[in-house]
Amino acid sequence: MSADCCSAKAAELEKVARQIEQRRVLVAVLVINVAMFVLEFGAGVVAGSTALMADASDMLGDAIVYAVSLYALARSNRWKAGAAMLKGVVICALGIGIAFNVVAKVNSGVAPSSALMLCFGGLALVANLVCLRLLTRFRHQDVNMASTFECSRNDVINNCGVLLAAVLVWWLASPWPDVIIGSLMALIFLRSAIRVIREAAPQLRPA
């Protein structure tokens, strides 16, 4: 019985240690994403780039996601599933917002600044690679951290899309690469949202 008690205490201490480590990582990536949202969205407005503003909006969405993850960290599996569900809804809303931004860009027809897209898209890629590296070891821990990792991985894909759009805008002197990449980013958001919501929904049902 004493051995069982010690084993239970050891498991509980290990769980608390993991939560403390997760909290530190989530705080770090939250700060990175808030800072990058301010920088990248401002650059997107100045550059007139749909892809850059979409990527910055994703940074803001991720900051919200990480804040929700921090709140759910020490709670039950149903709370964590609820946090994951909220993330799915946020990702979906971002995808819809980007789609509207794409339509506005098509109507304006003005080519964005490829130099600013390259500069801030590259900076955002570095920031998101750091976040992804920090989150990788927690990606299989629970649905909350798995959905958080999913958001960060999407960011890296989006950053690569922004850089590709910047090169094509410069090469073709056309706004269409920016529009097309922005549209693909919207589709990635919606696909990811569906996956996160599907994984979280079964765990929200009463036992």
N, CA, C and O of each residue as an XYZ file, in Angstrom:
828
protein
N       0.829     -1.209      0.000
C       0.000      0.000      0.000
C       0.863      1.258      0.000
O       0.563      2.238     -0.682
N       1.960      1.207      0.795
C       2.880      2.339      0.846
C       3.523      2.586     -0.513
O       3.713      3.729     -0.929
N       3.856      1.483     -1.202
C       4.465      1.601     -2.533
C       3.494      2.242     -3.512
O       3.879      3.062     -4.345
N       2.210      1.847     -3.394
C       1.185      2.438     -4.273
C       1.051      3.930     -4.019
O       0.902      4.727     -4.945
N       1.109      4.295     -2.720
C       0.992      5.705     -2.339
C       2.159      6.514     -2.911
O       1.960      7.595     -3.465
N       3.367      5.986     -2.772
C       4.557      6.672     -3.306
C       4.481      6.797     -4.820
O       4.847      7.821     -5.397
N       4.000      5.736     -5.445
C       3.869      5.743     -6.900
C       2.883      6.812     -7.352
O       3.112      7.522     -8.331
N       1.770      6.908     -6.609
C       0.752      7.907     -6.949
C       1.300      9.320     -6.764
O       1.052     10.202     -7.586
N       2.050      9.528     -5.675
C       2.640     10.846     -5.426
C       3.659     11.200     -6.506
O       3.717     12.338     -6.970
N       4.463     10.209     -6.900
C       5.467     10.439     -7.944
C       4.803     10.825     -9.254
O       5.271     11.719     -9.959
N       3.705     10.144     -9.579
C       2.977     10.450    -10.821
C       2.392     11.853    -10.772
O       2.406     12.580    -11.765
N       1.868     12.231     -9.582
C       1.282     13.562     -9.432
C       2.352     14.648     -9.550
O       2.139     15.677    -10.191
N       3.505     14.403     -8.922
C       4.607     15.368     -9.003
C       5.117     15.510    -10.438
O       5.449     16.608    -10.884
N       5.173     14.396    -11.143
C       5.597     14.432    -12.536
C       4.617     15.246    -13.386
O       5.017     16.010    -14.265
N       3.334     15.062    -13.104
C       2.295     15.810    -13.826
C       2.414     17.309    -13.579
O       2.308     18.110    -14.508
N       2.640     17.691    -12.294
C       2.797     19.112    -11.942
C       4.026     19.697    -12.618
O       3.987     20.817    -13.126
N       5.131     18.928    -12.625
C       6.372     19.391    -13.263
C       6.153     19.642    -14.749
O       6.645     20.624    -15.306
N       5.398     18.729    -15.390
C       5.114     18.901    -16.814
C       4.286     20.166    -17.037
O       4.522     20.903    -17.994
N       3.325     20.414    -16.161
C       2.474     21.590    -16.310
C       3.264     22.881    -16.149
O       3.033     23.850    -16.871
N       4.198     22.892    -15.200
C       5.032     24.082    -15.004
C       5.876     24.335    -16.250
O       6.022     25.473    -16.697
N       6.433     23.248    -16.806
C       7.252     23.380    -18.012
C       6.406     23.846    -19.204
O       6.833     24.696    -19.985
N       5.207     23.280    -19.330
C       4.295     23.699    -20.392
C       3.945     25.176    -20.247
O       3.903     25.915    -21.231
N       3.695     25.597    -19.009
C       3.307     26.998    -18.767
C       4.401     27.955    -19.227
O       4.120     28.970    -19.864
N       5.643     27.628    -18.904
C       6.762     28.490    -19.308
C       6.851     28.597    -20.826
O       7.060     29.680    -21.373
N       6.687     27.453    -21.502
C       6.751     27.444    -22.965
C       5.603     28.249    -23.560
O       5.808     29.023    -24.496
N       4.398     28.073    -23.026
C       3.230     28.788    -23.552
C       3.349     30.298    -23.339
O       2.952     31.082    -24.201
N       3.895     30.703    -22.191
C       4.110     32.133    -21.948
C       5.100     32.695    -22.960
O       4.901     33.788    -23.490
N       6.172     31.942    -23.228
C       7.199     32.394    -24.179
C       6.610     32.563    -25.583
O       6.832     33.585    -26.231
N       5.862     31.562    -26.049
C       5.313     31.661    -27.406
C       4.198     32.703    -27.476
O       3.983     33.302    -28.530
N       3.492     32.926    -26.379
C       2.469     33.983    -26.334
C       3.110     35.351    -26.549
O       2.621     36.151    -27.346
N       4.196     35.615    -25.843
C       4.898     36.902    -25.970
C       5.435     37.084    -27.391
O       5.316     38.163    -27.971
N       6.023     36.026    -27.945
C       6.566     36.097    -29.309
C       5.469     36.433    -30.314
O       5.670     37.260    -31.204
N       4.311     35.791    -30.172
C       3.227     35.995    -31.134
C       2.600     37.383    -31.031
O       2.254     37.978    -32.052
N       2.449     37.903    -29.827
C       1.900     39.259    -29.672
C       2.837     40.286    -30.308
O       2.393     41.178    -31.031
N       4.130     40.154    -30.035
C       5.110     41.084    -30.600
C       5.124     41.011    -32.123
O       5.171     42.043    -32.793
N       5.084     39.795    -32.676
C       5.122     39.639    -34.127
C       3.835     40.109    -34.791
O       3.868     40.591    -35.923
N       2.694     39.976    -34.102
C       1.446     40.488    -34.665
C       1.545     41.995    -34.894
O       1.197     42.491    -35.965
N       2.018     42.715    -33.886
C       2.135     44.174    -33.993
C       3.057     44.558    -35.150
O       2.712     45.415    -35.964
N       4.231     43.924    -35.222
C       5.199     44.247    -36.269
C       4.696     43.858    -37.659
O       4.772     44.651    -38.598
N       4.181     42.632    -37.785
C       3.828     42.119    -39.103
C       2.562     42.750    -39.659
O       2.476     43.015    -40.858
N       1.577     42.995    -38.796
C       0.341     43.614    -39.294
C       0.612     45.044    -39.749
O       0.090     45.489    -40.772
N       1.436     45.763    -38.978
C       1.809     47.113    -39.393
C       2.524     47.106    -40.727
O       2.272     47.955    -41.583
N       3.429     46.134    -40.905
C       4.136     46.017    -42.179
C       3.182     45.635    -43.305
O       3.338     46.100    -44.434
N       2.192     44.787    -43.006
C       1.217     44.387    -44.014
C       0.374     45.547    -44.489
O       0.068     45.651    -45.676
N      -0.008     46.431    -43.561
C      -0.787     47.621    -43.926
C       0.045     48.542    -44.813
O      -0.436     49.025    -45.838
N       1.296     48.784    -44.416
C       2.178     49.663    -45.192
C       2.466     49.058    -46.568
O       2.473     49.767    -47.575
N       2.707     47.730    -46.603
C       3.045     47.061    -47.863
C       1.823     46.829    -48.747
O       1.957     46.635    -49.956
N       0.627     46.849    -48.144
C      -0.577     46.541    -48.905
C      -0.666     45.073    -49.268
O      -1.180     44.726    -50.332
N      -0.162     44.191    -48.380
C      -0.098     42.762    -48.662
C      -1.166     41.986    -47.899
O      -1.201     41.998    -46.669
N      -2.039     41.308    -48.651
C      -3.054     40.447    -48.045
C      -2.410     39.288    -47.306
O      -2.815     38.962    -46.190
N      -1.398     38.654    -47.924
C      -0.739     37.502    -47.309
C      -0.055     37.890    -45.999
O      -0.109     37.139    -45.025
N       0.588     39.062    -45.972
C       1.288     39.502    -44.769
C       0.298     39.821    -43.647
O       0.526     39.451    -42.496
N      -0.801     40.509    -43.981
C      -1.817     40.815    -42.967
C      -2.504     39.547    -42.483
O      -2.847     39.431    -41.306
N      -2.708     38.584    -43.403
C      -3.313     37.308    -43.012
C      -2.407     36.568    -42.042
O      -2.870     36.005    -41.050
N      -1.118     36.574    -42.335
C      -0.164     35.907    -41.462
C      -0.114     36.583    -40.093
O      -0.009     35.911    -39.067
N      -0.191     37.924    -40.080
C      -0.193     38.660    -38.817
C      -1.463     38.365    -38.021
O      -1.415     38.222    -36.799
N      -2.598     38.273    -38.714
C      -3.858     37.943    -38.045
C      -3.771     36.568    -37.399
O      -4.317     36.335    -36.321
N      -3.077     35.667    -38.076
C      -2.878     34.342    -37.515
C      -2.045     34.409    -36.245
O      -2.272     33.648    -35.305
N      -1.074     35.327    -36.220
C      -0.278     35.529    -35.011
C      -1.164     35.956    -33.842
O      -1.009     35.467    -32.723
N      -2.098     36.877    -34.115
C      -3.014     37.320    -33.069
C      -3.893     36.160    -32.615
O      -4.114     35.967    -31.419
N      -4.397     35.381    -33.593
C      -5.205     34.221    -33.244
C      -4.442     33.239    -32.379
O      -4.988     32.670    -31.434
N      -3.158     33.042    -32.713
C      -2.336     32.129    -31.928
C      -2.108     32.645    -30.515
O      -2.073     31.866    -29.562
N      -1.951     33.965    -30.379
C      -1.779     34.540    -29.048
C      -3.006     34.234    -28.184
O      -2.880     33.902    -27.005
N      -4.192     34.350    -28.786
C      -5.430     34.002    -28.072
C      -5.436     32.517    -27.731
O      -5.811     32.118    -26.628
N      -5.015     31.711    -28.695
C      -4.957     30.259    -28.504
C      -4.038     29.901    -27.338
O      -4.394     29.074    -26.500
N      -2.861     30.517    -27.280
C      -1.914     30.205    -26.216
C      -2.438     30.660    -24.859
O      -2.211     29.998    -23.847
N      -3.141     31.795    -24.842
C      -3.727     32.265    -23.588
C      -4.785     31.278    -23.080
O      -4.847     30.983    -21.886
N      -5.613     30.774    -24.001
C      -6.622     29.778    -23.637
C      -5.953     28.493    -23.165
O      -6.412     27.868    -22.209
N      -4.868     28.094    -23.833
C      -4.130     26.894    -23.436
C      -3.583     27.023    -22.015
O      -3.625     26.068    -21.240
N      -3.075     28.201    -21.679
C      -2.573     28.438    -20.328
C      -3.689     28.282    -19.300
O      -3.480     27.718    -18.226
N      -4.871     28.786    -19.636
C      -6.009     28.701    -18.718
C      -6.426     27.243    -18.487
O      -6.789     26.869    -17.372
N      -6.373     26.428    -19.535
C      -6.850     25.046    -19.451
C      -5.790     24.069    -18.947
O      -6.084     22.894    -18.729
N      -4.573     24.545    -18.764
C      -3.429     23.662    -18.528
C      -3.619     22.712    -17.342
O      -3.380     21.512    -17.472
N      -4.040     23.227    -16.206
C      -4.144     22.404    -15.000
C      -5.562     21.901    -14.759
O      -5.885     21.449    -13.661
N      -6.396     21.979    -15.771
C      -7.797     21.580    -15.603
C      -8.048     20.191    -16.169
O      -7.129     19.525    -16.647
N      -9.300     19.764    -16.110
C      -9.669     18.412    -16.524
C      -9.572     18.253    -18.037
O      -9.395     19.224    -18.772
N      -9.694     16.995    -18.484
C      -9.643     16.721    -19.923
C     -10.790     17.389    -20.669
O     -10.630     17.794    -21.820
N     -11.950     17.507    -20.018
C     -13.077     18.188    -20.673
C     -12.787     19.680    -20.853
O     -13.145     20.272    -21.871
N     -12.134     20.281    -19.852
C     -11.727     21.682    -19.989
C     -10.733     21.838    -21.137
O     -10.823     22.773    -21.933
N      -9.789     20.909    -21.206
C      -8.789     20.966    -22.276
C      -9.440     20.790    -23.644
O      -9.069     21.454    -24.612
N     -10.420     19.883    -23.710
C     -11.146     19.698    -24.966
C     -11.933     20.952    -25.328
O     -12.028     21.322    -26.499
N     -12.502     21.606    -24.301
C     -13.222     22.857    -24.548
C     -12.290     23.941    -25.062
O     -12.658     24.718    -25.944
N     -11.064     23.995    -24.500
C     -10.072     24.965    -24.967
C      -9.695     24.679    -26.416
O      -9.570     25.596    -27.229
N      -9.517     23.396    -26.731
C      -9.190     23.013    -28.110
C     -10.322     23.388    -29.062
O     -10.076     23.849    -30.176
N     -11.568     23.188    -28.617
C     -12.722     23.553    -29.442
C     -12.732     25.060    -29.718
O     -12.995     25.488    -30.842
N     -12.445     25.855    -28.691
C     -12.393     27.303    -28.867
C     -11.308     27.689    -29.871
O     -11.507     28.585    -30.690
N     -10.166     27.013    -29.806
C      -9.095     27.269    -30.766
C      -9.565     26.973    -32.189
O      -9.280     27.726    -33.120
N     -10.288     25.864    -32.340
C     -10.814     25.524    -33.663
C     -11.726     26.607    -34.207
O     -11.677     26.933    -35.394
N     -12.555     27.163    -33.344
C     -13.469     28.235    -33.756
C     -12.679     29.493    -34.136
O     -13.004     30.162    -35.117
N     -11.628     29.812    -33.344
C     -10.791     30.985    -33.639
C     -10.097     30.820    -34.992
O     -10.068     31.748    -35.801
N      -9.536     29.621    -35.230
C      -8.859     29.353    -36.503
C      -9.835     29.493    -37.664
O      -9.493     30.050    -38.707
N     -11.057     28.983    -37.478
C     -12.084     29.067    -38.519
C     -12.427     30.532    -38.814
O     -12.546     30.927    -39.974
N     -12.582     31.330    -37.754
C     -12.896     32.751    -37.931
C     -11.783     33.477    -38.681
O     -12.055     34.342    -39.514
N     -10.528     33.128    -38.387
C      -9.400     33.730    -39.093
C      -9.435     33.377    -40.575
O      -9.182     34.225    -41.431
N      -9.750     32.122    -40.870
C      -9.835     31.701    -42.267
C     -10.890     32.480    -43.029
O     -10.664     32.885    -44.170
N     -12.046     32.692    -42.405
C     -13.131     33.454    -43.041
C     -12.713     34.916    -43.221
O     -12.987     35.527    -44.254
N     -12.037     35.475    -42.188
C     -11.577     36.861    -42.285
C     -10.584     37.066    -43.412
O     -10.639     38.069    -44.124
N      -9.676     36.113    -43.573
C      -8.697     36.194    -44.656
C      -9.393     36.131    -46.011
O      -9.012     36.838    -46.944
N     -10.430     35.270    -46.117
C     -11.170     35.153    -47.376
C     -11.786     36.495    -47.770
O     -11.753     36.869    -48.942
N     -12.347     37.220    -46.805
C     -12.905     38.546    -47.081
C     -11.807     39.526    -47.505
O     -12.008     40.357    -48.391
N     -10.641     39.411    -46.853
C      -9.510     40.276    -47.196
C      -9.048     40.022    -48.624
O      -8.675     40.956    -49.335
N      -9.072     38.767    -49.041
C      -8.686     38.398    -50.408
C      -9.621     39.049    -51.418
O      -9.176     39.578    -52.436
N     -10.925     39.007    -51.129
C     -11.912     39.625    -52.028
C     -11.640     41.125    -52.165
O     -11.710     41.677    -53.263
N     -11.330     41.781    -51.039
C     -11.029     43.215    -51.082
C      -9.782     43.487    -51.909
O      -9.719     44.482    -52.631
N      -8.784     42.602    -51.806
C      -7.543     42.766    -52.561
C      -7.788     42.609    -54.058
O      -7.216     43.343    -54.863
N      -8.636     41.654    -54.430
C      -8.971     41.454    -55.846
C      -9.621     42.708    -56.412
O      -9.341     43.102    -57.544
N     -10.476     43.327    -55.636
C     -11.173     44.530    -56.100
C     -10.232     45.720    -56.258
O     -10.430     46.556    -57.139
N      -9.192     45.801    -55.394
C      -8.269     46.942    -55.473
C      -7.265     46.771    -56.611
O      -6.980     47.730    -57.328
N      -6.722     45.553    -56.787
C      -5.805     45.269    -57.885
C      -4.429     45.912    -57.773
O      -3.707     46.001    -58.766
N      -4.054     46.368    -56.558
C      -2.754     47.031    -56.366
C      -1.723     46.016    -55.884
O      -1.973     45.284    -54.925
N      -0.570     45.968    -56.542
C       0.498     45.041    -56.140
C       1.141     45.502    -54.832
O       1.431     46.689    -54.680
N       1.371     44.578    -53.877
C       1.996     44.951    -52.605
C       3.500     45.151    -52.749
O       4.082     44.873    -53.798
N       4.124     45.644    -51.662
C       5.572     45.829    -51.639
C       6.258     44.496    -51.350
O       6.155     43.970    -50.242
N       6.951     43.954    -52.338
C       7.605     42.655    -52.170
C       8.761     42.726    -51.168
O       9.030     41.750    -50.468
N       9.451     43.883    -51.093
C      10.582     44.020    -50.168
C      10.124     43.901    -48.719
O      10.744     43.197    -47.921
N       9.038     44.590    -48.383
C       8.509     44.503    -47.018
C       7.976     43.101    -46.727
O       8.127     42.596    -45.615
N       7.355     42.476    -47.720
C       6.850     41.110    -47.544
C       7.996     40.154    -47.222
O       7.882     39.320    -46.324
N       9.100     40.279    -47.959
C      10.254     39.417    -47.727
C      10.861     39.649    -46.345
O      11.185     38.698    -45.633
N      11.011     40.901    -45.977
C      11.653     41.258    -44.714
C      10.853     40.736    -43.517
O      11.380     40.017    -42.668
N       9.573     41.112    -43.467
C       8.772     40.753    -42.296
C       8.265     39.315    -42.366
O       8.034     38.690    -41.331
N       8.089     38.788    -43.575
C       7.752     37.370    -43.701
C       8.881     36.492    -43.195
O       8.636     35.482    -42.535
N      10.132     36.873    -43.502
C      11.288     36.131    -43.010
C      11.428     36.216    -41.503
O      11.746     35.226    -40.844
N      11.186     37.416    -40.950
C      11.255     37.597    -39.498
C      10.193     36.745    -38.802
O      10.459     36.129    -37.770
N       8.987     36.716    -39.378
C       7.908     35.915    -38.795
C       8.226     34.421    -38.867
O       7.894     33.667    -37.953
N       8.870     34.000    -39.956
C       9.244     32.590    -40.089
C      10.211     32.173    -38.984
O      10.048     31.116    -38.375
N      11.213     33.005    -38.730
C      12.178     32.706    -37.662
C      11.459     32.609    -36.309
O      11.707     31.690    -35.528
N      10.567     33.572    -36.046
C       9.834     33.581    -34.771
C       8.992     32.311    -34.615
O       8.956     31.712    -33.541
N       8.321     31.910    -35.689
C       7.444     30.735    -35.606
C       8.219     29.429    -35.541
O       7.744     28.463    -34.944
N       9.400     29.379    -36.143
C      10.243     28.190    -36.016
C      10.701     28.009    -34.561
O      10.795     26.886    -34.066
N      10.980     29.121    -33.894
C      11.343     29.067    -32.473
C      10.163     28.527    -31.656
O      10.335     27.661    -30.799
N       8.946     29.057    -31.939
C       7.745     28.597    -31.229
C       7.499     27.110    -31.472
O       7.192     26.364    -30.542
N       7.636     26.687    -32.723
C       7.398     25.286    -33.067
C       8.392     24.379    -32.345
O       8.026     23.313    -31.851
N       9.638     24.806    -32.289
C      10.672     24.024    -31.596
C      10.337     23.877    -30.112
O      10.527     22.809    -29.531
N       9.840     24.947    -29.506
C       9.494     24.905    -28.083
C       8.306     23.983    -27.810
O       8.247     23.332    -26.768
N       7.362     23.930    -28.753
C       6.123     23.176    -28.546
C       6.200     21.710    -28.972
O       5.358     20.905    -28.576
N       7.210     21.358    -29.780
C       7.256     20.030    -30.392
C       7.175     18.900    -29.371
O       6.454     17.927    -29.598
N       7.886     19.000    -28.265
C       7.930     17.872    -27.308
C       6.613     17.665    -26.568
O       6.419     16.625    -25.939
N       5.694     18.652    -26.633
C       4.411     18.522    -25.935
C       3.267     18.116    -26.864
O       2.125     18.015    -26.416
N       3.548     17.882    -28.144
C       2.472     17.765    -29.124
C       1.594     16.523    -28.950
O       0.464     16.490    -29.436
N       2.112     15.495    -28.255
C       1.328     14.276    -28.050
C       0.817     14.145    -26.611
O       0.321     13.086    -26.226
N       0.937     15.213    -25.815
C       0.623     15.096    -24.391
C      -0.885     15.048    -24.119
O      -1.352     14.197    -23.362
N      -1.645     15.959    -24.735
C      -3.098     15.948    -24.608
C      -3.687     16.767    -25.754
O      -2.953     17.363    -26.542
N      -5.024     16.791    -25.842
C      -5.678     17.464    -26.971
C      -5.415     18.965    -26.946
O      -5.368     19.604    -27.997
N      -5.244     19.530    -25.753
C      -4.968     20.962    -25.620
C      -3.631     21.321    -26.257
O      -3.554     22.235    -27.077
N      -2.572     20.594    -25.876
C      -1.242     20.880    -26.412
C      -1.126     20.456    -27.874
O      -0.390     21.073    -28.644
N      -1.850     19.402    -28.256
C      -1.824     18.967    -29.655
C      -2.404     20.048    -30.567
O      -1.858     20.315    -31.638
N      -3.502     20.666    -30.148
C      -4.108     21.725    -30.956
C      -3.243     22.978    -30.964
O      -3.222     23.714    -31.950
N      -2.526     23.222    -29.864
C      -1.601     24.354    -29.803
C      -0.448     24.156    -30.782
O      -0.056     25.084    -31.490
N       0.092     22.934    -30.815
C       1.152     22.606    -31.767
C       0.653     22.755    -33.204
O       1.384     23.227    -34.075
N      -0.586     22.352    -33.445
C      -1.188     22.462    -34.780
C      -1.195     23.923    -35.254
O      -0.887     24.209    -36.411
N      -1.545     24.827    -34.359
C      -1.573     26.258    -34.704
C      -0.180     26.747    -35.089
O      -0.016     27.475    -36.068
N       0.821     26.342    -34.310
C       2.187     26.795    -34.572
C       2.710     26.232    -35.884
O       3.403     26.929    -36.625
N       2.386     24.969    -36.180
C       2.831     24.367    -37.440
C       2.201     25.079    -38.634
O       2.856     25.284    -39.655
N       0.931     25.454    -38.504
C       0.269     26.221    -39.566
C       0.989     27.538    -39.831
O       1.095     27.984    -40.973
N       1.481     28.151    -38.757
C       2.181     29.431    -38.902
C       3.407     29.302    -39.792
O       3.654     30.151    -40.649
N       4.174     28.236    -39.585
C       5.383     28.030    -40.383
C       5.020     27.867    -41.860
O       5.689     28.418    -42.733
N       3.957     27.108    -42.133
C       3.488     26.932    -43.517
C       3.078     28.277    -44.107
O       3.407     28.594    -45.250
N       2.355     29.059    -43.313
C       1.904     30.375    -43.782
C       3.078     31.299    -44.085
O       3.067     32.021    -45.082
N       4.092     31.274    -43.221
C       5.273     32.117    -43.437
C       5.967     31.783    -44.745
O       6.386     32.675    -45.482
N       6.086     30.500    -45.029
C       6.686     30.077    -46.297
C       5.841     30.566    -47.469
O       6.371     30.952    -48.511
N       4.520     30.545    -47.285
C       3.622     31.057    -48.316
C       3.814     32.546    -48.560
O       3.802     32.999    -49.704
N       3.990     33.308    -47.480
C       4.216     34.754    -47.611
C       5.513     35.028    -48.379
O       5.548     35.898    -49.249
N       6.569     34.292    -48.059
C       7.846     34.489    -48.747
C       7.740     34.124    -50.229
O       8.291     34.815    -51.085
N       7.033     33.041    -50.523
C       6.821     32.663    -51.920
C       6.025     33.735    -52.650
O       6.352     34.088    -53.783
N       4.982     34.256    -52.008
C       4.178     35.322    -52.613
C       5.026     36.562    -52.885
O       4.874     37.206    -53.923
N       5.924     36.896    -51.946
C       6.781     38.073    -52.112
C       7.679     37.934    -53.341
O       7.826     38.871    -54.126
N       8.276     36.754    -53.496
C       9.152     36.517    -54.647
C       8.360     36.612    -55.957
O       8.823     37.216    -56.925
N       7.176     36.018    -55.980
C       6.365     36.031    -57.201
C       5.824     37.425    -57.517
O       5.734     37.808    -58.683
N       5.462     38.186    -56.473
C       5.003     39.572    -56.695
C       6.119     40.392    -57.321
O       5.882     41.163    -58.251
N       7.335     40.228    -56.811
C       8.492     40.960    -57.350
C       8.790     40.532    -58.788
O       9.062     41.369    -59.648
N       8.737     39.235    -59.038
C       9.082     38.692    -60.359
C       8.035     39.054    -61.414
O       8.383     39.427    -62.534
N       6.760     38.943    -61.057
C       5.680     39.173    -62.020
C       5.121     40.597    -61.999
O       4.364     40.986    -62.889
N       5.504     41.381    -60.966
C       4.952     42.734    -60.792
C       3.423     42.707    -60.838
O       2.794     43.514    -61.523
N       2.840     41.761    -60.095
C       1.396     41.546    -60.107
C       0.899     41.267    -58.691
O       1.630     40.688    -57.887
N      -0.345     41.673    -58.369
C      -0.897     41.379    -57.044
C      -1.418     39.944    -56.916
O      -1.725     39.498    -55.810
N      -1.522     39.213    -58.041
C      -2.179     37.911    -58.013
C      -1.475     36.861    -57.158
O      -2.161     36.073    -56.506
N      -0.140     36.807    -57.126
C       0.491     35.841    -56.206
C       0.084     36.071    -54.752
O      -0.139     35.121    -54.002
N      -0.010     37.348    -54.360
C      -0.428     37.696    -53.004
C      -1.858     37.219    -52.756
O      -2.163     36.695    -51.684
N      -2.732     37.398    -53.744
C      -4.130     36.986    -53.636
C      -4.240     35.466    -53.547
O      -4.981     34.936    -52.718
N      -3.497     34.772    -54.407
C      -3.576     33.305    -54.448
C      -3.039     32.689    -53.156
O      -3.656     31.786    -52.591
N      -1.884     33.182    -52.692
C      -1.300     32.653    -51.452
C      -2.219     32.949    -50.273
O      -2.401     32.104    -49.396
N      -2.794     34.144    -50.252
C      -3.749     34.485    -49.183
C      -4.944     33.546    -49.181
O      -5.429     33.154    -48.120
N      -5.421     33.184    -50.373
C      -6.556     32.252    -50.483
C      -6.181     30.867    -49.967
O      -6.964     30.223    -49.268
N      -4.967     30.411    -50.321
C      -4.507     29.100    -49.845
C      -4.364     29.088    -48.320
O      -4.668     28.088    -47.668
N      -3.901     30.206    -47.760
C      -3.777     30.304    -46.310
C      -5.142     30.192    -45.642
O      -5.279     29.564    -44.592
N      -6.153     30.809    -46.260
C      -7.511     30.717    -45.722
C      -7.993     29.269    -45.720
O      -8.620     28.820    -44.761
N      -7.699     28.546    -46.793
C      -8.100     27.134    -46.881
C      -7.387     26.278    -45.832
O      -7.983     25.375    -45.246
N      -6.089     26.577    -45.602
C      -5.328     25.841    -44.583
C      -5.935     26.065    -43.202
O      -6.060     25.129    -42.411
N      -6.312     27.319    -42.917
C      -6.942     27.628    -41.636
C      -8.228     26.829    -41.447
O      -8.454     26.238    -40.391
N      -9.069     26.818    -42.486
C     -10.359     26.140    -42.384
C     -10.173     24.625    -42.216
O     -10.878     23.991    -41.432
N      -9.224     24.059    -42.955
C      -8.944     22.615    -42.838
C      -8.453     22.284    -41.435
O      -8.889     21.298    -40.840
N      -7.549     23.103    -40.903
C      -7.013     22.879    -39.568
C      -8.109     23.018    -38.512
O      -8.154     22.252    -37.550
N      -8.995     24.007    -38.701
C     -10.095     24.221    -37.749
C     -10.991     22.999    -37.676
O     -11.393     22.583    -36.590
N     -11.306     22.421    -38.836
C     -12.160     21.228    -38.873
C     -11.504     20.072    -38.114
O     -12.173     19.354    -37.371
N     -10.183     19.893    -38.304
C      -9.469     18.807    -37.633
C      -9.482     18.985    -36.119
O      -9.759     18.041    -35.378
N      -9.181     20.206    -35.661
C      -9.133     20.469    -34.221
C     -10.511     20.263    -33.592
O     -10.622     19.663    -32.523
N     -11.560     20.757    -34.250
C     -12.919     20.625    -33.721
C     -13.346     19.160    -33.665
O     -13.985     18.735    -32.702
N     -12.997     18.392    -34.688
C     -13.341     16.965    -34.708
C     -12.658     16.196    -33.582
O     -13.254     15.297    -32.990
N     -11.412     16.548    -33.287
C     -10.684     15.856    -32.225
C     -11.211     16.237    -30.839
O     -11.221     15.412    -29.925
N     -11.646     17.485    -30.692
C     -12.101     17.957    -29.386
C     -13.543     17.549    -29.072
O     -13.878     17.304    -27.913
N     -14.393     17.474    -30.096
C     -15.826     17.235    -29.880
C     -16.137     15.970    -29.084
O     -16.952     16.031    -28.164
N     -15.515     14.806    -29.402
C     -15.848     13.587    -28.624
C     -15.529     13.703    -27.138
O     -16.208     13.103    -26.306
N     -14.489     14.480    -26.802
C     -14.074     14.598    -25.411
C     -14.938     15.574    -24.620
O     -14.847     15.634    -23.394
N     -15.782     16.342    -25.323
C     -16.686     17.263    -24.642
C     -17.990     16.587    -24.226
O     -18.745     17.126    -23.417
N     -18.250     15.400    -24.785
C     -19.489     14.693    -24.456
C     -19.399     14.138    -23.043
O     -18.327     13.714    -22.611
N     -20.524     14.138    -22.312
C     -20.535     13.572    -20.951
C     -20.162     12.092    -20.973
O     -20.525     11.363    -21.897
N     -19.442     11.664    -19.955
C     -19.030     10.253    -19.867
C     -20.256      9.370    -19.686
O     -20.128      8.149    -19.590
